[in-house]
Short mmCIF file of N, CA and C in Angstrom, two decimals:
data_model
loop_
_atom_site.label_atom_id
_atom_site.label_comp_id
_atom_site.label_asym_id
_atom_site.label_seq_id
_atom_site.Cartn_x
_atom_site.Cartn_y
_atom_site.Cartn_z
N MET X 26 -106.19 128.39 11.47
CA MET X 26 -107.32 129.29 10.76
C MET X 26 -108.90 129.14 11.24
N GLY X 27 -109.45 127.94 11.23
CA GLY X 27 -110.72 127.38 11.47
C GLY X 27 -111.56 128.40 12.18
N LYS X 28 -111.21 128.64 13.56
CA LYS X 28 -112.35 129.45 14.34
C LYS X 28 -111.92 130.92 14.06
N PHE X 29 -110.57 131.17 13.81
CA PHE X 29 -110.20 132.66 13.51
C PHE X 29 -111.06 133.47 12.34
N PHE X 30 -111.06 132.53 11.13
CA PHE X 30 -111.73 132.56 10.00
C PHE X 30 -113.10 133.49 10.35
N TYR X 31 -113.93 132.29 10.80
CA TYR X 31 -115.73 132.10 11.53
C TYR X 31 -115.88 133.70 12.36
N VAL X 32 -115.22 133.55 13.08
CA VAL X 32 -114.95 135.05 14.16
C VAL X 32 -114.51 136.30 13.15
N PHE X 33 -113.78 136.10 12.19
CA PHE X 33 -113.40 137.25 11.29
C PHE X 33 -114.86 138.03 10.71
N LEU X 34 -115.19 136.43 9.87
CA LEU X 34 -116.37 136.88 8.94
C LEU X 34 -117.47 137.24 9.49
N ILE X 35 -117.75 136.85 10.96
CA ILE X 35 -118.88 137.31 12.02
C ILE X 35 -118.97 138.52 12.07
N LEU X 36 -117.59 138.87 12.40
CA LEU X 36 -117.24 140.38 12.72
C LEU X 36 -117.36 141.33 11.63
N LEU X 37 -116.85 140.70 10.44
CA LEU X 37 -116.75 141.94 9.43
C LEU X 37 -118.13 141.72 9.03
N GLY X 38 -118.79 140.98 9.23
CA GLY X 38 -120.38 140.91 8.37
C GLY X 38 -121.36 141.79 9.22
N GLY X 39 -120.74 141.66 11.00
CA GLY X 39 -121.94 142.57 11.61
C GLY X 39 -121.40 144.14 11.51
N SER X 40 -120.27 144.29 11.05
CA SER X 40 -119.41 145.75 10.87
C SER X 40 -120.20 145.77 9.69
N ALA X 41 -120.48 145.72 8.59
CA ALA X 41 -120.93 146.00 7.30
C ALA X 41 -122.53 146.37 7.49
N ILE X 42 -122.91 145.54 8.35
CA ILE X 42 -124.57 145.86 8.39
C ILE X 42 -124.78 146.81 9.15
N LEU X 43 -123.96 147.47 10.81
CA LEU X 43 -123.82 148.02 11.40
C LEU X 43 -123.64 149.59 10.52
N LEU X 44 -122.49 149.86 10.02
CA LEU X 44 -122.04 150.69 9.13
C LEU X 44 -122.79 151.12 7.26
N GLY X 45 -123.74 149.76 7.16
CA GLY X 45 -124.49 150.20 6.12
C GLY X 45 -123.25 149.89 4.58
N GLU X 46 -122.28 149.19 4.90
CA GLU X 46 -121.29 149.41 3.71
C GLU X 46 -121.45 147.91 2.96
N HIS X 47 -122.01 148.54 1.63
CA HIS X 47 -122.62 147.44 0.45
C HIS X 47 -120.86 146.75 0.14
N SER X 48 -120.16 147.68 0.02
CA SER X 48 -119.00 146.86 -0.64
C SER X 48 -118.30 146.33 0.71
N LEU X 49 -118.24 146.55 1.90
CA LEU X 49 -118.02 145.48 2.76
C LEU X 49 -118.56 144.24 2.97
N LEU X 50 -120.27 144.17 2.84
CA LEU X 50 -120.82 143.23 2.81
C LEU X 50 -120.65 142.40 1.73
N THR X 51 -120.49 143.16 0.34
CA THR X 51 -119.80 142.08 -0.68
C THR X 51 -118.53 141.39 -0.55
N LEU X 52 -117.79 142.13 0.63
CA LEU X 52 -116.48 141.00 0.84
C LEU X 52 -116.90 139.91 1.72
N VAL X 53 -117.80 140.26 2.71
CA VAL X 53 -118.21 139.21 3.42
C VAL X 53 -118.66 137.86 2.84
N TYR X 54 -119.63 138.40 1.58
CA TYR X 54 -120.08 136.96 0.80
C TYR X 54 -119.41 136.42 0.06
N LEU X 55 -117.79 137.27 -0.58
CA LEU X 55 -117.11 136.32 -1.56
C LEU X 55 -116.31 135.53 -0.18
N PHE X 56 -115.84 135.97 0.92
CA PHE X 56 -115.36 135.27 1.73
C PHE X 56 -116.10 133.94 2.31
N ALA X 57 -117.21 133.88 2.51
CA ALA X 57 -118.00 132.96 3.10
C ALA X 57 -118.12 131.84 1.90
N GLY X 58 -118.40 132.77 0.43
CA GLY X 58 -118.57 131.59 -0.74
C GLY X 58 -117.48 130.93 -0.82
N ALA X 59 -116.00 131.38 -0.44
CA ALA X 59 -115.30 130.84 -0.93
C ALA X 59 -114.72 129.58 -0.12
N LEU X 60 -115.38 130.08 1.58
CA LEU X 60 -114.95 128.78 2.06
C LEU X 60 -115.97 127.94 2.01
N LEU X 61 -117.17 127.71 1.60
CA LEU X 61 -118.31 127.20 1.37
C LEU X 61 -117.57 126.11 -0.05
N ALA X 62 -117.43 126.90 -0.65
CA ALA X 62 -116.56 126.38 -2.05
C ALA X 62 -115.28 125.08 -1.73
N GLY X 63 -114.46 125.54 -1.00
CA GLY X 63 -113.63 125.06 -0.52
C GLY X 63 -113.65 123.81 0.82
N LYS X 64 -114.68 123.84 1.65
CA LYS X 64 -115.47 122.84 2.15
C LYS X 64 -116.07 122.00 1.31
N VAL X 65 -116.88 121.99 0.17
CA VAL X 65 -117.12 120.90 -0.62
C VAL X 65 -116.55 120.73 -1.50
N CYS X 66 -115.42 121.17 -1.72
CA CYS X 66 -114.12 120.50 -2.67
C CYS X 66 -113.55 119.93 -1.70
N GLU X 67 -113.19 119.63 -0.87
CA GLU X 67 -112.50 119.12 0.46
C GLU X 67 -113.35 117.47 0.31
N LYS X 68 -114.55 117.83 0.72
CA LYS X 68 -115.47 116.71 0.60
C LYS X 68 -115.17 115.97 -0.33
N LYS X 69 -115.27 116.15 -1.65
CA LYS X 69 -115.18 115.48 -2.93
C LYS X 69 -113.85 114.84 -3.02
N ILE X 70 -112.98 115.25 -2.86
CA ILE X 70 -111.50 114.97 -2.63
C ILE X 70 -111.51 113.76 -1.83
N LEU X 71 -112.04 113.83 -0.83
CA LEU X 71 -111.86 113.09 0.36
C LEU X 71 -112.71 111.75 -0.29
N GLN X 72 -113.64 111.58 -0.55
CA GLN X 72 -114.76 110.75 -0.99
C GLN X 72 -114.29 110.21 -1.92
N GLY X 73 -112.98 110.92 -3.11
CA GLY X 73 -112.69 109.82 -4.13
C GLY X 73 -111.13 109.22 -4.07
N LEU X 74 -110.51 109.46 -2.48
CA LEU X 74 -108.99 109.08 -2.81
C LEU X 74 -109.36 107.84 -1.98
N GLU X 75 -108.51 106.93 -2.38
CA GLU X 75 -108.67 105.42 -2.04
C GLU X 75 -107.02 104.98 -1.99
N ILE X 76 -106.97 104.31 -0.53
CA ILE X 76 -105.61 103.95 0.03
C ILE X 76 -105.03 102.66 -0.10
N GLN X 77 -104.02 102.19 -0.34
CA GLN X 77 -103.91 100.49 -0.12
C GLN X 77 -102.67 100.26 0.60
N ARG X 78 -102.50 99.68 1.47
CA ARG X 78 -101.53 99.70 1.95
C ARG X 78 -100.61 97.97 1.58
N SER X 79 -99.87 97.78 0.92
CA SER X 79 -99.46 96.33 0.88
C SER X 79 -97.97 95.96 1.49
N PHE X 80 -97.92 95.03 2.22
CA PHE X 80 -96.52 94.93 2.85
C PHE X 80 -96.78 93.04 3.18
N THR X 81 -95.27 92.34 3.53
CA THR X 81 -95.85 90.88 3.48
C THR X 81 -96.35 90.97 5.80
N PRO X 82 -96.88 89.83 5.36
CA PRO X 82 -97.64 89.68 6.63
C PRO X 82 -96.44 89.74 7.97
N TRP X 83 -95.78 88.56 7.74
CA TRP X 83 -94.90 88.08 8.78
C TRP X 83 -93.36 88.74 8.39
N VAL X 84 -92.92 88.89 9.53
CA VAL X 84 -91.29 89.16 9.40
C VAL X 84 -90.36 88.74 10.55
N PHE X 85 -89.43 88.41 10.52
CA PHE X 85 -88.42 87.36 11.34
C PHE X 85 -87.83 88.55 11.95
N LEU X 86 -87.34 88.40 13.10
CA LEU X 86 -86.49 89.08 14.06
C LEU X 86 -85.13 89.35 13.13
N GLY X 87 -84.40 90.95 12.77
CA GLY X 87 -83.52 90.91 12.44
C GLY X 87 -84.08 91.07 10.84
N GLU X 88 -84.99 91.18 10.73
CA GLU X 88 -85.03 91.43 9.19
C GLU X 88 -85.66 92.62 8.84
N LYS X 89 -85.64 93.08 7.20
CA LYS X 89 -86.57 94.24 7.02
C LYS X 89 -87.69 94.13 5.91
N THR X 90 -88.62 94.82 6.05
CA THR X 90 -89.64 94.47 5.26
C THR X 90 -90.10 96.06 4.71
N THR X 91 -90.33 95.79 3.54
CA THR X 91 -90.76 97.37 2.86
C THR X 91 -92.85 97.22 2.68
N ILE X 92 -92.96 98.46 3.07
CA ILE X 92 -94.04 98.81 3.34
C ILE X 92 -94.53 99.71 2.20
N LYS X 93 -95.61 99.11 1.89
CA LYS X 93 -96.06 99.96 0.33
C LYS X 93 -97.46 100.81 0.26
N LEU X 94 -97.60 102.02 -0.11
CA LEU X 94 -98.81 102.67 0.23
C LEU X 94 -99.09 102.90 -1.04
N THR X 95 -100.48 102.96 -1.53
CA THR X 95 -100.81 103.15 -3.31
C THR X 95 -101.83 104.36 -2.97
N LEU X 96 -101.55 105.88 -3.14
CA LEU X 96 -103.21 106.40 -3.16
C LEU X 96 -103.81 106.67 -4.69
N THR X 97 -104.56 106.83 -4.95
CA THR X 97 -105.45 107.10 -6.21
C THR X 97 -106.43 107.78 -5.53
N ASN X 98 -106.40 108.96 -6.64
CA ASN X 98 -107.34 110.35 -6.31
C ASN X 98 -108.32 109.83 -7.41
N ARG X 99 -109.52 109.15 -7.32
CA ARG X 99 -110.54 109.02 -8.32
C ARG X 99 -111.56 110.45 -8.77
N SER X 100 -111.08 111.33 -8.03
CA SER X 100 -112.17 112.52 -7.84
C SER X 100 -111.43 113.47 -9.58
N LEU X 101 -112.46 114.05 -9.71
CA LEU X 101 -111.85 114.74 -10.95
C LEU X 101 -111.17 116.38 -10.51
N LEU X 102 -111.20 116.45 -9.15
CA LEU X 102 -110.74 117.56 -8.63
C LEU X 102 -109.23 117.11 -8.18
N PRO X 103 -107.91 118.04 -8.24
CA PRO X 103 -107.03 117.75 -7.91
C PRO X 103 -106.31 117.97 -6.21
N ALA X 104 -106.13 117.04 -5.47
CA ALA X 104 -105.73 117.50 -4.34
C ALA X 104 -104.24 118.16 -4.14
N ALA X 105 -104.18 119.30 -3.78
CA ALA X 105 -103.23 120.31 -3.45
C ALA X 105 -102.22 120.20 -2.79
N TRP X 106 -103.00 119.49 -1.41
CA TRP X 106 -102.25 119.38 -0.26
C TRP X 106 -102.85 118.18 0.59
N LEU X 107 -101.78 117.13 0.26
CA LEU X 107 -102.35 115.85 1.47
C LEU X 107 -101.22 116.01 2.03
N GLN X 108 -101.67 115.73 3.34
CA GLN X 108 -100.22 115.31 4.48
C GLN X 108 -100.84 114.20 4.70
N LEU X 109 -99.22 113.10 4.85
CA LEU X 109 -99.75 111.82 5.33
C LEU X 109 -98.77 111.75 6.74
N ARG X 110 -99.34 110.75 7.76
CA ARG X 110 -98.47 110.30 8.97
C ARG X 110 -98.84 109.02 9.17
N GLU X 111 -98.06 108.17 9.00
CA GLU X 111 -98.11 106.64 9.84
C GLU X 111 -97.83 106.46 11.12
N SER X 112 -98.65 105.86 11.81
CA SER X 112 -98.61 105.34 12.91
C SER X 112 -97.69 104.06 12.96
N LEU X 113 -96.68 104.15 13.75
CA LEU X 113 -95.99 102.87 13.42
C LEU X 113 -95.74 102.19 14.75
N PRO X 114 -95.05 101.04 15.17
CA PRO X 114 -94.87 100.41 16.46
C PRO X 114 -93.29 100.92 16.87
N VAL X 115 -92.80 100.92 18.02
CA VAL X 115 -92.06 101.62 18.24
C VAL X 115 -90.57 100.60 18.26
N GLU X 116 -91.28 99.06 18.11
CA GLU X 116 -90.08 98.02 18.41
C GLU X 116 -90.29 97.48 17.02
N MET X 117 -90.56 98.66 16.04
CA MET X 117 -90.38 98.12 14.38
C MET X 117 -89.44 99.71 14.02
N HIS X 118 -88.46 99.14 14.14
CA HIS X 118 -87.70 100.52 13.95
C HIS X 118 -87.49 101.06 12.48
N THR X 119 -87.60 102.24 12.29
CA THR X 119 -86.96 103.06 10.95
C THR X 119 -86.22 104.11 11.42
N SER X 120 -85.98 105.05 10.14
CA SER X 120 -85.22 105.75 10.35
C SER X 120 -85.94 107.36 10.54
N GLY X 121 -87.00 107.15 11.12
CA GLY X 121 -87.77 108.16 11.73
C GLY X 121 -89.43 107.97 11.63
N PRO X 122 -90.41 109.05 11.83
CA PRO X 122 -91.65 108.83 11.44
C PRO X 122 -92.19 108.85 10.01
N PHE X 123 -92.90 107.76 9.47
CA PHE X 123 -93.42 108.40 7.88
C PHE X 123 -94.22 109.38 7.70
N GLN X 124 -93.83 110.57 7.24
CA GLN X 124 -94.73 111.94 6.96
C GLN X 124 -94.44 111.70 5.58
N GLN X 125 -95.20 112.44 4.81
CA GLN X 125 -95.13 112.74 3.54
C GLN X 125 -95.93 114.01 3.23
N VAL X 126 -95.81 114.98 2.74
CA VAL X 126 -96.79 115.75 1.80
C VAL X 126 -96.72 115.78 1.08
N LEU X 127 -97.53 115.62 -0.20
CA LEU X 127 -97.72 115.54 -1.53
C LEU X 127 -98.73 115.90 -2.27
N GLN X 128 -99.09 116.61 -3.47
CA GLN X 128 -100.04 116.91 -4.53
C GLN X 128 -100.00 115.81 -4.86
N LEU X 129 -101.80 115.33 -5.29
CA LEU X 129 -102.24 114.32 -6.08
C LEU X 129 -102.93 114.92 -7.18
N GLY X 130 -103.08 115.20 -8.39
CA GLY X 130 -103.89 115.40 -9.57
C GLY X 130 -105.11 114.33 -9.25
N ALA X 131 -105.81 115.19 -10.30
CA ALA X 131 -107.22 114.66 -10.57
C ALA X 131 -106.91 113.01 -11.69
N LYS X 132 -107.51 112.52 -11.18
CA LYS X 132 -107.51 110.93 -11.86
C LYS X 132 -106.10 109.91 -11.74
N SER X 133 -105.47 110.60 -10.68
CA SER X 133 -103.96 110.14 -10.95
C SER X 133 -103.66 109.27 -9.41
N ARG X 134 -102.55 108.64 -9.60
CA ARG X 134 -102.36 107.56 -8.43
C ARG X 134 -100.48 107.72 -8.30
N VAL X 135 -99.89 107.61 -7.11
CA VAL X 135 -98.91 107.88 -6.29
C VAL X 135 -98.56 106.35 -5.54
N GLU X 136 -97.35 105.91 -5.56
CA GLU X 136 -96.90 104.79 -5.15
C GLU X 136 -95.59 105.53 -4.43
N LEU X 137 -95.86 105.07 -2.45
CA LEU X 137 -94.95 105.73 -1.87
C LEU X 137 -94.54 104.28 -1.04
N GLU X 138 -93.00 104.18 -0.77
CA GLU X 138 -92.46 102.89 0.20
C GLU X 138 -91.63 103.60 1.51
N TYR X 139 -91.62 102.84 2.14
CA TYR X 139 -90.52 102.66 3.39
C TYR X 139 -90.50 101.65 3.77
N THR X 140 -89.41 101.48 4.83
CA THR X 140 -88.92 100.20 5.19
C THR X 140 -88.53 100.48 6.65
N LEU X 141 -89.01 98.94 7.21
CA LEU X 141 -89.48 98.52 8.45
C LEU X 141 -88.29 97.34 9.13
N ASP X 142 -87.82 97.34 10.25
CA ASP X 142 -86.44 97.18 10.74
C ASP X 142 -87.33 96.22 11.76
N CYS X 143 -87.42 95.01 11.63
CA CYS X 143 -87.93 94.51 12.97
C CYS X 143 -86.41 94.00 14.01
N ARG X 144 -86.96 94.65 15.11
CA ARG X 144 -86.04 94.58 16.50
C ARG X 144 -86.23 93.70 17.38
N ARG X 145 -87.34 93.57 17.32
CA ARG X 145 -88.43 92.25 18.79
C ARG X 145 -88.94 91.74 18.09
N ARG X 146 -89.36 90.27 18.94
CA ARG X 146 -90.12 89.60 18.22
C ARG X 146 -91.81 90.21 19.16
N GLY X 147 -92.87 89.68 18.48
CA GLY X 147 -94.12 90.36 18.68
C GLY X 147 -94.91 90.33 17.58
N VAL X 148 -96.14 90.11 17.65
CA VAL X 148 -97.27 90.77 16.57
C VAL X 148 -97.55 92.53 16.87
N TYR X 149 -97.76 93.00 15.77
CA TYR X 149 -97.62 94.44 15.99
C TYR X 149 -98.65 95.08 14.76
N THR X 150 -99.42 95.73 15.05
CA THR X 150 -99.84 96.66 14.06
C THR X 150 -99.84 98.06 13.14
N LEU X 151 -99.70 97.58 11.76
CA LEU X 151 -99.23 99.18 11.49
C LEU X 151 -100.71 100.12 11.12
N GLY X 152 -100.48 101.66 11.16
CA GLY X 152 -101.44 102.67 11.36
C GLY X 152 -102.22 102.93 12.75
N PRO X 153 -102.83 104.09 12.47
CA PRO X 153 -103.99 103.86 11.14
C PRO X 153 -103.02 105.12 10.33
N LEU X 154 -103.38 105.19 9.51
CA LEU X 154 -102.87 106.34 8.12
C LEU X 154 -103.68 107.43 8.30
N ASP X 155 -103.20 108.51 8.88
CA ASP X 155 -103.87 109.72 9.34
C ASP X 155 -103.58 110.70 8.19
N ILE X 156 -104.38 111.42 7.84
CA ILE X 156 -104.41 112.26 6.09
C ILE X 156 -105.20 113.99 6.94
N PHE X 157 -104.03 114.90 6.36
CA PHE X 157 -104.36 116.42 6.37
C PHE X 157 -104.77 117.01 5.53
#
């Protein structure tokens, strides 16, 4: 939606100026204001988001371990859409990639858990955790 929306806004604004349509120009102002307000709110929400990952630092061959993610929204604004995707090592088998979509209210906290199965020896890293 990003680039298309900007191109649409520019074309709509140019058309409004060339045609002298004040109501169309008002619509451009409304869309631009909504875009700006959305970007400001998104930045504030992400600044107030705190993520903690807790797990056992070592696992032996054949054992399972539980990874716990704690997301805290310290902002006064609710996060209406958070998409999480955790990058996991191939050697640490799960039922599939850890992906979660959730809503997080203002000043709220949510805890998520998933299990990893250690199938090979070695030192592995978890993450990064991507948020969209």
